[in-house]
Coordinates of C-alpha atoms in Angstrom, one line a residue:
M1 CA 13.1 -13.5 -7.7
T2 CA 16.5 -12.4 -8.9
K3 CA 17.4 -12.0 -12.5
F4 CA 21.1 -12.7 -13.0
E5 CA 22.8 -11.3 -16.2
I6 CA 26.2 -12.8 -16.7
N7 CA 28.7 -11.5 -19.2
I8 CA 31.4 -14.0 -20.3
V9 CA 34.5 -13.2 -22.2
S10 CA 36.1 -16.4 -23.6
D11 CA 38.4 -17.8 -26.3
T12 CA 36.9 -20.8 -28.2
V13 CA 40.0 -23.0 -27.5
C14 CA 40.9 -22.0 -24.0
P15 CA 40.7 -24.9 -21.6
W16 CA 40.5 -22.6 -18.6
C17 CA 37.5 -21.0 -20.1
Y18 CA 35.9 -24.4 -20.6
V19 CA 36.5 -25.4 -16.9
G20 CA 35.0 -22.0 -15.9
K21 CA 31.9 -22.7 -18.1
K22 CA 31.4 -26.1 -16.4
R23 CA 31.8 -24.5 -13.0
L24 CA 29.3 -21.8 -13.8
E25 CA 26.8 -24.3 -15.1
R26 CA 27.1 -26.2 -11.8
A27 CA 26.7 -23.0 -9.7
I28 CA 23.6 -22.0 -11.7
A29 CA 22.1 -25.5 -11.1
Q30 CA 22.9 -25.3 -7.4
R31 CA 21.3 -21.8 -7.1
Q32 CA 18.2 -22.9 -9.0
S33 CA 17.7 -25.9 -6.8
T34 CA 17.2 -23.7 -3.8
H35 CA 15.8 -20.6 -5.7
P36 CA 13.8 -22.0 -8.6
E37 CA 12.3 -18.5 -9.3
D38 CA 15.7 -17.0 -10.1
T39 CA 16.6 -16.6 -13.8
F40 CA 20.0 -16.5 -15.5
S41 CA 21.0 -15.0 -18.9
T42 CA 24.4 -15.3 -20.3
T43 CA 26.0 -13.1 -23.0
W44 CA 29.2 -14.4 -24.6
A45 CA 31.9 -12.1 -26.0
P46 CA 35.1 -13.2 -27.8
F47 CA 38.5 -13.0 -26.2
Y48 CA 41.5 -13.3 -28.6
L49 CA 43.7 -15.4 -26.4
N50 CA 46.8 -15.5 -28.6
P51 CA 46.8 -13.2 -31.7
D52 CA 50.3 -14.4 -32.4
A53 CA 49.3 -18.1 -32.8
P54 CA 50.2 -19.5 -36.2
T55 CA 47.6 -19.1 -38.9
T56 CA 48.4 -22.7 -40.2
A57 CA 47.7 -25.3 -37.5
V58 CA 50.7 -26.9 -35.9
D59 CA 51.2 -29.8 -33.5
K60 CA 49.8 -28.7 -30.1
R61 CA 52.4 -30.4 -27.9
A62 CA 55.3 -29.1 -29.9
Y63 CA 53.8 -25.6 -29.9
Y64 CA 53.4 -25.5 -26.1
A65 CA 56.9 -26.9 -25.6
S66 CA 58.4 -24.2 -27.8
R67 CA 56.3 -21.5 -26.1
Y68 CA 56.6 -22.5 -22.5
G69 CA 59.4 -25.0 -22.4
A70 CA 58.9 -28.8 -22.3
A71 CA 58.9 -29.1 -18.5
R72 CA 56.5 -26.3 -17.9
A73 CA 54.1 -27.5 -20.7
K74 CA 54.1 -30.9 -19.2
M75 CA 53.3 -29.5 -15.8
M76 CA 50.5 -27.3 -17.3
H77 CA 48.9 -30.2 -19.0
A78 CA 49.0 -32.3 -15.8
H79 CA 47.4 -29.5 -13.8
M80 CA 44.7 -28.9 -16.4
A81 CA 44.0 -32.6 -16.7
A82 CA 43.4 -32.8 -13.0
L83 CA 41.2 -29.7 -12.9
G84 CA 39.2 -31.0 -15.9
K85 CA 38.7 -34.4 -14.3
K86 CA 37.1 -32.7 -11.3
E87 CA 34.6 -31.1 -13.7
G88 CA 33.9 -34.3 -15.7
I89 CA 36.2 -33.1 -18.6
E90 CA 38.7 -35.5 -20.2
F91 CA 41.1 -33.1 -21.9
S92 CA 43.2 -34.3 -24.8
F93 CA 46.4 -32.4 -25.3
G94 CA 47.3 -33.9 -28.6
G95 CA 46.2 -32.8 -32.1
R96 CA 46.8 -29.5 -33.8
I97 CA 46.3 -25.8 -32.8
G98 CA 46.4 -22.6 -34.6
N99 CA 45.1 -19.0 -34.7
T100 CA 41.5 -18.7 -33.4
R101 CA 40.6 -15.4 -35.1
A102 CA 38.2 -17.0 -37.6
S103 CA 36.3 -18.8 -34.8
H104 CA 35.3 -15.5 -33.2

């Protein structure tokens, strides 16, 4: 029997972190299917992805375009959507975004 202790550092709105969470869940399930005696514990810690994000929520698409440029933001969204789909996630890139300090 192996006891796995996993420490995770994540921002509450980071899509990459969510993809990683889904992949970790799948890996744990795969391991437990062949080693049911193994145990897993996870500890979550906050990561402040963008301390400079506006404290008042703004349009997410406009914010990414201003931060990365319109073409790069579009490319990033397409790439994230494709990765998400592989993990059963349907990302929505509309809506509003702001500072995540309070969520930590």
